[in-house]
Amino acid sequence: MKYKTIRGFRDILPEESIIWQKFESISRDLFKIYRYNEIRTPIVEETGLFVKSVGEETDIVTKEMFSFKDRGEREISLRPEGTAPIIRAYLENNIYKIDPCQKLYYIGPMFRAERPQAGRTRQFYQIGLEAIGIDSPAIDAEVIAILIRLLDKCGISNYELKLNNLGCSEDKVKLSRTLKELFSKKGTIKLLCEDCQRRLTTNPLRVLDCKNENCKNVIKNSIKEVKTLCPSCEKYFNKVLDFLKVLKIQYSIDPYIVRGLDYYTRTVFEVTQKDLGSQDAIGAGGRYDNLISDMGGPKVGACGFALGLDRMILACKRGIRGDEKEKNDIAVFIVSLGEEAFTKAFSLLDELRGNSIPSDISYEDKSLKSQMRMADKIGAKLVLIIGENELSKNEVVLRNMTTKEQLNIPFNDLMKTIKSKLTIG
Ligand code: HAM
């Protein structure tokens, strides 16, 4: 019986993993510069957390969550996103009582049971951050600037930033009411899909993220007439745009962006990347001013984003850095001939690694030629050769793989010599 990964799940093999590590470390370094601290939350949460925050009528909650009952009959779900768990942690651990302003970031897997296709998996990774408790248009602009800077640092180009203003919760109620009136008109309602007809009574805003072509057309024709923003939300958003200009960030305004999650207010944004095909959303986010108080916390707002790490890797592979393959280079490879020489080599290997020198050995008894070939293949800079002859003289042969120079070095001088050779290059 050969087992396979479950549909929609995949392995990330070592060669690709190197790029993942690189993106993760670029992100961590960048977030540190902006004073964000890492938070790690569990992969499972109470299902209710997502129903309440992401929204009962959203696709994520109605169709995509991996939800089940645990052994204690509790309703739990694999997290479909990171924002709600972070706010739960912020409140549960009373972090806000020490300081309501918290800049937090996360890197980890999320789960959505969507139909798998290129760029869309059921387990995917997000790199995201949340600036909690800071109610200023400058922080919205800064959050967007971090996302853009991160894409640039990872060598991803060909992307486009689109923004929209959803307004405050009162504006959203007005928007919802207006959309309901528009879509319920005779002749219009029957053009909508069954799901959208239901959404008109449960949550009309969700009609705007329907993927059905007929619904999209109805939306396109109706949305132009909608003006529901209050003066203060208009002013706030204009300030965000001013700050984006200060930061020299290019954007366009897209009135169709409503985001598939209920918690957003005011600023929302999405970044698409042209090389990604149909799943071109590489990252997205926005402001959410009511989620924290709705979850029983203080009346503070927040703003954040999440980038899809899988999609970043795809965009990078298809983009300018596609041919840049990275290797896990080994500094020293030890070639040993015979059982006794292997035992000595094994102890030298431990010493090298103890000195933080990336090193490896051939664990199998192979010919000199085949061990040298292996050293070459893994890109070793130096090779140590130990046979019976070297053992009897308490020395090794040290070969520089670039210059081909060979020296006999006594065991006692070995670490010093290797260190000097490696720093000199
Ligand atoms: P989201 O737009 O649902 O937002 O997801 C963010 C990103 O996750 C997407 O742009 C995409 O790159 C990636 N993603 C989503 N689903 C999949 C999938 N099935 N396969 C591969 N990648 C996927 C959020 O999750 C919000 N929590 C973002 C946020 C943070 N808003 C405020 N703070």
Tab-separated table of C-alpha atoms and ligand atoms in Angstrom:
chain	number	residue	atom	x	y	z
A	1	MET	CA	0.000	0.000	0.000
A	2	LYS	CA	1.482	3.322	-1.088
A	3	TYR	CA	0.077	6.365	0.662
A	4	LYS	CA	-0.393	9.715	-1.043
A	5	THR	CA	-0.977	13.236	0.218
A	6	ILE	CA	-4.638	14.186	0.619
A	7	ARG	CA	-6.169	16.180	-2.275
A	8	GLY	CA	-5.332	19.850	-1.936
A	9	PHE	CA	-2.329	19.210	0.335
A	10	ARG	CA	1.280	18.999	-0.766
A	11	ASP	CA	4.851	18.414	0.286
A	12	ILE	CA	7.396	21.191	0.155
A	13	LEU	CA	10.581	19.435	-0.875
A	14	PRO	CA	14.077	20.537	0.259
A	15	GLU	CA	14.999	22.413	-2.911
A	16	GLU	CA	11.884	24.566	-2.675
A	17	SER	CA	12.140	24.764	1.089
A	18	ILE	CA	15.321	26.817	0.759
A	19	ILE	CA	13.361	29.592	-0.981
A	20	TRP	CA	10.663	29.362	1.712
A	21	GLN	CA	13.274	29.822	4.422
A	22	LYS	CA	14.731	32.757	2.564
A	23	PHE	CA	11.357	34.516	2.235
A	24	GLU	CA	10.595	33.800	5.858
A	25	SER	CA	13.875	35.265	7.019
A	26	ILE	CA	13.500	38.343	4.753
A	27	SER	CA	10.048	38.838	6.330
A	28	ARG	CA	11.289	38.453	9.901
A	29	ASP	CA	14.127	40.925	9.306
A	30	LEU	CA	11.783	43.444	7.701
A	31	PHE	CA	9.125	43.143	10.424
A	32	LYS	CA	11.783	43.741	13.049
A	33	ILE	CA	12.718	47.015	11.361
A	34	TYR	CA	9.095	48.142	11.707
A	35	ARG	CA	8.994	46.880	15.353
A	36	TYR	CA	6.619	43.954	14.880
A	37	ASN	CA	6.888	40.960	17.233
A	38	GLU	CA	6.030	37.409	16.319
A	39	ILE	CA	2.928	35.693	17.664
A	40	ARG	CA	2.194	31.969	17.217
A	41	THR	CA	-1.347	30.822	17.745
A	42	PRO	CA	-2.748	27.263	17.601
A	43	ILE	CA	-3.798	25.707	14.327
A	44	VAL	CA	-7.210	24.744	15.743
A	45	GLU	CA	-9.679	27.117	17.328
A	46	GLU	CA	-13.317	27.009	18.366
A	47	THR	CA	-15.438	27.160	15.206
A	48	GLY	CA	-17.466	30.006	16.728
A	49	LEU	CA	-14.436	32.309	16.623
A	50	PHE	CA	-14.451	32.317	12.818
A	51	VAL	CA	-18.244	32.337	12.478
A	52	LYS	CA	-18.378	35.485	14.608
A	53	SER	CA	-15.390	37.304	13.067
A	54	VAL	CA	-15.026	36.206	9.434
A	55	GLY	CA	-18.822	36.069	9.135
A	56	GLU	CA	-21.605	33.518	9.050
A	57	GLU	CA	-22.470	34.125	5.379
A	58	THR	CA	-18.933	34.234	3.961
A	59	ASP	CA	-17.667	31.513	1.620
A	60	ILE	CA	-14.917	30.729	4.113
A	61	VAL	CA	-17.400	29.884	6.877
A	62	THR	CA	-20.219	28.356	4.819
A	63	LYS	CA	-18.137	26.237	2.448
A	64	GLU	CA	-14.450	26.160	3.212
A	65	MET	CA	-13.692	25.439	6.843
A	66	PHE	CA	-12.307	22.118	8.006
A	67	SER	CA	-14.676	21.834	10.964
A	68	PHE	CA	-15.284	18.825	13.132
A	69	LYS	CA	-16.213	17.730	16.620
A	70	ASP	CA	-13.320	16.736	18.858
A	71	ARG	CA	-13.490	13.839	21.317
A	72	GLY	CA	-15.149	16.102	23.862
A	73	GLU	CA	-17.908	16.973	21.339
A	74	ARG	CA	-16.537	20.533	20.982
A	75	GLU	CA	-16.953	22.229	17.587
A	76	ILE	CA	-13.464	23.067	16.369
A	77	SER	CA	-11.947	24.198	13.051
A	78	LEU	CA	-8.547	24.307	11.430
A	79	ARG	CA	-7.831	28.026	11.191
A	80	PRO	CA	-8.756	29.434	7.762
A	81	GLU	CA	-6.951	32.720	8.479
A	82	GLY	CA	-4.782	34.376	11.092
A	83	THR	CA	-6.472	37.631	12.104
A	84	ALA	CA	-9.284	36.282	14.310
A	85	PRO	CA	-6.962	33.958	16.300
A	86	ILE	CA	-4.583	36.869	16.930
A	87	ILE	CA	-7.353	39.077	18.252
A	88	ARG	CA	-8.524	36.157	20.417
A	89	ALA	CA	-4.977	35.828	21.780
A	90	TYR	CA	-4.673	39.605	22.289
A	91	LEU	CA	-7.806	39.558	24.421
A	92	GLU	CA	-7.413	36.179	26.158
A	93	ASN	CA	-3.862	36.919	27.298
A	94	ASN	CA	-4.769	40.477	28.361
A	95	ILE	CA	-1.949	41.847	26.207
A	96	TYR	CA	-4.021	44.958	25.609
A	97	LYS	CA	-4.014	45.774	29.335
A	98	ILE	CA	-0.226	46.207	29.226
A	99	ASP	CA	-0.392	48.210	26.023
A	100	PRO	CA	-3.399	48.311	23.680
A	101	CYS	CA	-1.055	49.145	20.776
A	102	GLN	CA	0.528	45.935	19.590
A	103	LYS	CA	2.353	45.271	16.352
A	104	LEU	CA	2.254	41.523	15.761
A	105	TYR	CA	3.276	39.291	12.878
A	106	TYR	CA	2.783	35.621	12.052
A	107	ILE	CA	3.975	33.009	9.587
A	108	GLY	CA	2.137	29.719	9.358
A	109	PRO	CA	-0.294	27.347	7.672
A	110	MET	CA	-3.982	28.104	7.091
A	111	PHE	CA	-6.653	25.700	5.856
A	112	ARG	CA	-9.524	26.221	3.438
A	113	ALA	CA	-11.400	23.428	1.663
A	114	GLU	CA	-11.500	25.222	-1.684
A	115	ARG	CA	-11.402	23.443	-5.030
A	116	PRO	CA	-7.680	22.829	-5.559
A	117	GLN	CA	-6.006	24.316	-8.629
A	118	ALA	CA	-2.716	25.981	-9.526
A	119	GLY	CA	-1.969	28.464	-6.746
A	120	ARG	CA	-4.878	27.263	-4.622
A	121	THR	CA	-4.359	24.549	-2.043
A	122	ARG	CA	-6.267	23.428	1.018
A	123	GLN	CA	-3.294	23.981	3.255
A	124	PHE	CA	-1.443	27.162	2.384
A	125	TYR	CA	0.879	29.463	4.252
A	126	GLN	CA	0.425	33.083	5.132
A	127	ILE	CA	2.897	35.725	6.183
A	128	GLY	CA	0.895	38.434	7.854
A	129	LEU	CA	0.825	41.190	10.389
A	130	GLU	CA	-1.647	43.142	12.461
A	131	ALA	CA	-1.150	46.675	13.807
A	132	ILE	CA	-3.603	46.684	16.698
A	133	GLY	CA	-4.817	49.727	18.640
A	134	ILE	CA	-3.454	52.372	16.303
A	135	ASP	CA	-6.215	54.461	14.755
A	136	SER	CA	-4.441	56.568	12.198
A	137	PRO	CA	-4.483	56.652	8.400
A	138	ALA	CA	-0.669	56.662	8.593
A	139	ILE	CA	-0.647	53.116	9.963
A	140	ASP	CA	-2.901	51.894	7.129
A	141	ALA	CA	-0.408	53.369	4.662
A	142	GLU	CA	2.504	51.885	6.579
A	143	VAL	CA	0.939	48.406	6.648
A	144	ILE	CA	0.536	48.585	2.870
A	145	ALA	CA	4.109	49.890	2.529
A	146	ILE	CA	5.469	46.889	4.452
A	147	LEU	CA	3.614	44.498	2.145
A	148	ILE	CA	5.018	46.241	-0.929
A	149	ARG	CA	8.537	46.417	0.480
A	150	LEU	CA	8.389	42.715	1.316
A	151	LEU	CA	7.393	41.797	-2.237
A	152	ASP	CA	10.224	43.964	-3.563
A	153	LYS	CA	12.766	42.438	-1.201
A	154	CYS	CA	11.682	38.952	-2.306
A	155	GLY	CA	12.275	39.945	-5.928
A	156	ILE	CA	8.592	39.810	-6.904
A	157	SER	CA	7.529	42.282	-9.569
A	158	ASN	CA	4.548	42.690	-11.897
A	159	TYR	CA	2.143	43.294	-9.049
A	160	GLU	CA	-0.692	45.761	-8.724
A	161	LEU	CA	-2.158	47.343	-5.587
A	162	LYS	CA	-5.878	48.114	-5.504
A	163	LEU	CA	-7.699	49.889	-2.716
A	164	ASN	CA	-11.239	50.612	-1.681
A	165	ASN	CA	-13.032	52.329	1.164
A	166	LEU	CA	-15.831	50.309	2.793
A	167	GLY	CA	-16.660	53.000	5.338
A	168	CYS	CA	-17.582	52.565	8.992
A	169	SER	CA	-20.148	50.065	10.243
A	170	GLU	CA	-22.987	52.585	9.721
A	171	ASP	CA	-21.794	53.122	6.130
A	172	LYS	CA	-21.656	49.370	5.630
A	173	VAL	CA	-25.256	49.062	6.850
A	174	LYS	CA	-26.236	51.780	4.350
A	175	LEU	CA	-24.264	50.037	1.607
A	176	SER	CA	-25.897	46.742	2.459
A	177	ARG	CA	-29.372	48.300	2.398
A	178	THR	CA	-28.702	50.073	-0.902
A	179	LEU	CA	-27.358	46.922	-2.525
A	180	LYS	CA	-30.359	44.971	-1.304
A	181	GLU	CA	-32.721	47.510	-2.856
A	182	LEU	CA	-30.783	47.561	-6.128
A	183	PHE	CA	-30.469	43.808	-6.473
A	184	SER	CA	-34.029	43.075	-5.357
A	185	LYS	CA	-35.482	45.099	-8.218
A	186	LYS	CA	-37.764	43.153	-10.493
A	187	GLY	CA	-35.755	41.875	-13.426
A	188	THR	CA	-32.492	42.032	-11.479
A	189	ILE	CA	-33.035	39.499	-8.733
A	190	LYS	CA	-33.663	36.657	-11.164
A	191	LEU	CA	-30.283	37.296	-12.788
A	192	LEU	CA	-28.544	36.449	-9.527
A	193	CYS	CA	-27.448	32.930	-8.603
A	194	GLU	CA	-29.295	31.011	-5.891
A	195	ASP	CA	-26.582	31.733	-3.317
A	196	CYS	CA	-26.789	35.473	-4.005
A	197	GLN	CA	-30.589	35.475	-3.798
A	198	ARG	CA	-30.184	34.008	-0.308
A	199	ARG	CA	-27.394	36.470	0.526
A	200	LEU	CA	-29.763	39.344	-0.250
A	201	THR	CA	-31.642	38.532	2.921
A	202	THR	CA	-28.726	37.285	5.039
A	203	ASN	CA	-25.781	39.524	4.026
A	204	PRO	CA	-26.132	41.546	0.779
A	205	LEU	CA	-22.481	42.708	0.895
A	206	ARG	CA	-21.341	39.156	0.185
A	207	VAL	CA	-23.069	39.338	-3.219
A	208	LEU	CA	-20.150	41.546	-4.230
A	209	ASP	CA	-17.623	38.725	-3.962
A	210	CYS	CA	-19.654	36.182	-5.921
A	211	LYS	CA	-17.622	34.527	-8.680
A	212	ASN	CA	-20.658	33.764	-10.897
A	213	GLU	CA	-20.415	35.627	-14.235
A	214	ASN	CA	-24.105	36.721	-14.258
A	215	CYS	CA	-23.825	38.064	-10.737
A	216	LYS	CA	-20.600	39.870	-11.640
A	217	ASN	CA	-22.406	41.660	-14.491
A	218	VAL	CA	-25.289	42.717	-12.256
A	219	ILE	CA	-22.805	44.030	-9.707
A	220	LYS	CA	-20.828	45.940	-12.306
A	221	ASN	CA	-23.919	47.739	-13.543
A	222	SER	CA	-25.267	48.538	-10.088
A	223	ILE	CA	-22.259	49.566	-8.053
A	224	LYS	CA	-21.668	52.827	-9.903
A	225	GLU	CA	-24.849	54.241	-8.407
A	226	VAL	CA	-23.829	53.475	-4.837
A	227	LYS	CA	-22.582	56.319	-2.634
A	228	THR	CA	-22.802	55.549	1.037
A	229	LEU	CA	-19.666	56.913	2.700
A	230	CYS	CA	-19.920	59.389	5.567
A	231	PRO	CA	-17.670	62.515	5.481
A	232	SER	CA	-15.387	61.250	8.230
A	233	CYS	CA	-14.694	57.957	6.415
A	234	GLU	CA	-14.099	59.832	3.163
A	235	LYS	CA	-11.628	62.096	4.927
A	236	TYR	CA	-9.871	59.165	6.593
A	237	PHE	CA	-9.413	57.324	3.306
A	238	ASN	CA	-8.153	60.417	1.507
A	239	LYS	CA	-5.534	60.759	4.227
A	240	VAL	CA	-4.472	57.121	3.655
A	241	LEU	CA	-4.037	57.938	-0.031
A	242	ASP	CA	-2.023	61.064	0.839
A	243	PHE	CA	0.319	58.992	3.003
A	244	LEU	CA	0.701	56.408	0.246
A	245	LYS	CA	1.788	59.235	-2.032
A	246	VAL	CA	4.316	60.362	0.583
A	247	LEU	CA	5.670	56.796	0.579
A	248	LYS	CA	5.705	56.821	-3.247
A	249	ILE	CA	3.431	53.788	-3.476
A	250	GLN	CA	1.472	53.321	-6.663
A	251	TYR	CA	-2.154	52.214	-6.396
A	252	SER	CA	-5.493	52.285	-8.106
A	253	ILE	CA	-8.973	52.517	-6.612
A	254	ASP	CA	-11.277	49.574	-7.218
A	255	PRO	CA	-14.872	49.914	-5.960
A	256	TYR	CA	-15.450	46.158	-6.341
A	257	ILE	CA	-13.066	45.210	-3.591
A	258	VAL	CA	-15.161	44.262	-0.586
A	259	ARG	CA	-12.997	41.356	0.653
A	260	GLY	CA	-14.512	37.969	1.433
A	261	LEU	CA	-14.404	38.504	5.197
A	262	ASP	CA	-16.964	40.457	7.227
A	263	TYR	CA	-14.739	42.213	9.745
A	264	TYR	CA	-13.367	44.977	7.512
A	265	THR	CA	-14.239	48.664	7.809
A	266	ARG	CA	-12.809	51.645	5.911
A	267	THR	CA	-9.526	50.821	4.101
A	268	VAL	CA	-9.375	47.514	2.219
A	269	PHE	CA	-6.761	46.457	-0.316
A	270	GLU	CA	-5.647	43.603	-2.514
A	271	VAL	CA	-2.421	42.983	-4.395
A	272	THR	CA	-2.561	40.897	-7.549
A	273	GLN	CA	0.382	39.530	-9.511
A	274	LYS	CA	0.136	39.096	-13.262
A	275	ASP	CA	2.131	35.865	-13.635
A	276	LEU	CA	-0.097	33.924	-11.226
A	277	GLY	CA	-2.950	33.169	-13.627
A	278	SER	CA	-6.487	32.889	-12.283
A	279	GLN	CA	-5.399	32.780	-8.618
A	280	ASP	CA	-3.633	36.102	-8.870
A	281	ALA	CA	-4.307	37.521	-5.377
A	282	ILE	CA	-0.903	37.424	-3.777
A	283	GLY	CA	-1.889	39.329	-0.645
A	284	ALA	CA	-4.648	41.378	0.887
A	285	GLY	CA	-5.825	43.099	4.011
A	286	GLY	CA	-7.412	46.136	5.517
A	287	ARG	CA	-8.706	47.935	8.573
A	288	TYR	CA	-11.121	46.425	11.074
A	289	ASP	CA	-12.393	48.867	13.671
A	290	ASN	CA	-15.095	46.805	15.362
A	291	LEU	CA	-13.768	43.254	15.560
A	292	ILE	CA	-11.940	43.772	18.860
A	293	SER	CA	-14.889	45.368	20.653
A	294	ASP	CA	-17.302	42.865	19.061
A	295	MET	CA	-15.197	40.132	20.625
A	296	GLY	CA	-15.561	41.706	24.074
A	297	GLY	CA	-12.393	43.828	24.025
A	298	PRO	CA	-11.685	47.543	24.208
A	299	LYS	CA	-12.945	49.913	21.509
A	300	VAL	CA	-9.776	49.991	19.437
A	301	GLY	CA	-9.276	49.430	15.749
A	302	ALA	CA	-6.585	47.552	13.843
A	303	CYS	CA	-5.185	47.103	10.375
A	304	GLY	CA	-3.255	44.252	8.815
A	305	PHE	CA	-2.450	42.122	5.808
A	306	ALA	CA	-1.656	38.554	4.841
A	307	LEU	CA	0.479	37.476	1.922
A	308	GLY	CA	0.101	33.972	0.492
A	309	LEU	CA	3.553	32.478	0.823
A	310	ASP	CA	2.828	29.664	-1.665
A	311	ARG	CA	1.807	32.266	-4.236
A	312	MET	CA	4.870	34.401	-3.494
A	313	ILE	CA	7.053	31.392	-4.266
A	314	LEU	CA	5.100	30.710	-7.469
A	315	ALA	CA	5.390	34.349	-8.575
A	316	CYS	CA	9.086	34.315	-7.827
A	317	LYS	CA	9.622	31.056	-9.738
A	318	ARG	CA	7.781	32.378	-12.767
A	319	GLY	CA	9.308	35.794	-12.456
A	320	ILE	CA	12.766	37.228	-12.590
A	321	ARG	CA	14.350	34.897	-10.080
A	322	GLY	CA	13.217	31.666	-11.690
A	323	ASP	CA	16.669	30.530	-12.669
A	324	GLU	CA	18.291	31.409	-9.363
A	325	LYS	CA	18.514	28.007	-7.710
A	326	GLU	CA	20.093	27.984	-4.325
A	327	LYS	CA	22.064	25.199	-2.766
A	328	ASN	CA	22.761	24.343	0.811
A	329	ASP	CA	26.521	24.601	0.397
A	330	ILE	CA	28.778	22.395	2.442
A	331	ALA	CA	32.150	23.845	3.450
A	332	VAL	CA	34.006	20.620	4.188
A	333	PHE	CA	33.556	17.049	3.004
A	334	ILE	CA	35.529	14.210	4.548
A	335	VAL	CA	36.670	11.300	2.456
A	336	SER	CA	37.773	8.289	4.460
A	337	LEU	CA	39.245	4.971	3.360
A	338	GLY	CA	38.877	1.994	5.661
A	339	GLU	CA	37.056	1.345	8.909
A	340	GLU	CA	39.646	2.870	11.241
A	341	ALA	CA	39.974	6.007	9.108
A	342	PHE	CA	36.188	6.364	9.125
A	343	THR	CA	36.110	6.334	12.941
A	344	LYS	CA	38.698	9.148	13.046
A	345	ALA	CA	36.866	11.007	10.263
A	346	PHE	CA	33.601	10.661	12.165
A	347	SER	CA	35.116	12.309	15.206
A	348	LEU	CA	36.682	15.102	13.079
A	349	LEU	CA	33.267	15.666	11.497
A	350	ASP	CA	31.759	16.160	14.932
A	351	GLU	CA	34.500	18.664	15.771
A	352	LEU	CA	33.855	20.593	12.547
A	353	ARG	CA	30.148	20.758	13.237
A	354	GLY	CA	30.853	21.728	16.841
A	355	ASN	CA	32.772	24.676	15.358
A	356	SER	CA	29.696	25.551	13.240
A	357	ILE	CA	31.387	24.535	9.986
A	358	PRO	CA	28.814	22.973	7.577
A	359	SER	CA	30.308	19.577	6.819
A	360	ASP	CA	29.439	16.059	5.715
A	361	ILE	CA	30.915	12.620	5.065
A	362	SER	CA	30.271	9.518	3.023
A	363	TYR	CA	28.695	7.089	5.515
A	364	GLU	CA	29.179	4.161	3.181
A	365	ASP	CA	32.441	2.479	2.364
A	366	LYS	CA	32.987	3.778	-1.199
A	367	SER	CA	36.023	4.226	-3.435
A	368	LEU	CA	38.117	7.399	-3.286
A	369	LYS	CA	36.850	8.370	-6.723
A	370	SER	CA	33.196	7.990	-5.851
A	371	GLN	CA	33.599	9.911	-2.578
A	372	MET	CA	35.372	12.739	-4.442
A	373	ARG	CA	32.520	12.821	-6.931
A	374	MET	CA	30.066	13.192	-4.058
A	375	ALA	CA	32.134	16.060	-2.579
A	376	ASP	CA	32.007	17.787	-5.932
A	377	LYS	CA	28.273	17.240	-6.347
A	378	ILE	CA	27.345	18.813	-3.033
A	379	GLY	CA	29.631	21.792	-3.676
A	380	ALA	CA	32.214	21.243	-0.915
A	381	LYS	CA	34.867	23.947	-0.779
A	382	LEU	CA	37.431	21.802	1.053
A	383	VAL	CA	37.892	18.048	1.188
A	384	LEU	CA	39.740	16.165	3.910
A	385	ILE	CA	41.155	12.806	2.885
A	386	ILE	CA	42.066	10.219	5.531
A	387	GLY	CA	43.435	6.776	4.712
A	388	GLU	CA	45.617	4.319	6.649
A	389	ASN	CA	48.765	6.212	5.658
A	390	GLU	CA	47.463	9.563	6.971
A	391	LEU	CA	46.201	7.910	10.152
A	392	SER	CA	49.624	6.476	10.939
A	393	LYS	CA	51.164	9.960	10.562
A	394	ASN	CA	48.379	11.732	12.542
A	395	GLU	CA	47.551	13.981	9.626
A	396	VAL	CA	45.038	14.500	6.823
A	397	VAL	CA	45.261	15.598	3.219
A	398	LEU	CA	43.405	18.895	2.763
A	399	ARG	CA	42.326	19.587	-0.800
A	400	ASN	CA	41.032	22.950	-1.949
A	401	MET	CA	38.356	22.104	-4.505
A	402	THR	CA	38.692	25.425	-6.326
A	403	THR	CA	42.479	25.750	-6.602
A	404	LYS	CA	43.063	21.936	-6.508
A	405	GLU	CA	45.931	22.641	-4.084
A	406	GLN	CA	46.658	19.752	-1.652
A	407	LEU	CA	48.402	20.055	1.727
A	408	ASN	CA	49.227	17.595	4.490
A	409	ILE	CA	47.976	19.018	7.792
A	410	PRO	CA	48.611	17.489	11.248
A	411	PHE	CA	45.419	16.712	13.197
A	412	ASN	CA	46.396	19.285	15.832
A	413	ASP	CA	46.499	22.163	13.333
A	414	LEU	CA	43.457	21.115	11.398
A	415	MET	CA	40.662	23.302	12.828
A	416	LYS	CA	42.844	26.406	12.746
A	417	THR	CA	43.861	25.751	9.130
A	418	ILE	CA	40.300	25.031	7.972
A	419	LYS	CA	38.967	28.169	9.635
A	420	SER	CA	41.634	30.310	8.008
A	421	LYS	CA	41.050	28.708	4.579
A	422	LEU	CA	37.300	29.252	4.840
A	423	THR	CA	37.528	32.892	5.864
A	424	ILE	CA	40.112	33.629	3.184
A	425	GLY	CA	37.747	31.891	0.783
B	1	HAM	P1	-7.333	36.577	2.447
B	1	HAM	O1	-7.491	37.512	1.306
B	1	HAM	O2	-8.467	35.633	2.690
B	1	HAM	O3	-7.097	37.502	3.728
B	1	HAM	O4	-5.988	35.775	2.278
B	1	HAM	C1	-4.743	36.415	2.098
B	1	HAM	C2	-3.899	35.698	1.064
B	1	HAM	O5	-3.787	34.313	1.385
B	1	HAM	C3	-4.495	35.691	-0.338
B	1	HAM	O6	-4.237	36.902	-1.007
B	1	HAM	C4	-3.751	34.527	-0.981
B	1	HAM	O7	-2.458	34.919	-1.415
B	1	HAM	C5	-3.580	33.564	0.185
B	1	HAM	N1	-4.572	32.468	0.071
B	1	HAM	C6	-5.857	32.475	0.458
B	1	HAM	N2	-6.442	31.292	0.181
B	1	HAM	C7	-5.518	30.516	-0.414
B	1	HAM	C8	-5.504	29.176	-0.931
B	1	HAM	N3	-6.565	28.380	-0.881
B	1	HAM	N4	-4.344	28.700	-1.484
B	1	HAM	C9	-3.240	29.490	-1.539
B	1	HAM	N5	-3.186	30.750	-1.036
B	1	HAM	C10	-4.310	31.271	-0.490
B	1	HAM	C11	-6.938	37.028	4.982
B	1	HAM	O8	-6.741	35.872	5.264
B	1	HAM	C12	-6.940	38.127	6.041
B	1	HAM	N6	-6.770	37.493	7.356
B	1	HAM	C13	-5.838	39.141	5.771
B	1	HAM	C14	-5.775	40.220	6.812
B	1	HAM	C15	-4.869	40.312	7.802
B	1	HAM	N7	-6.620	41.212	6.943
B	1	HAM	C16	-6.267	41.943	7.998
B	1	HAM	N8	-5.237	41.387	8.537
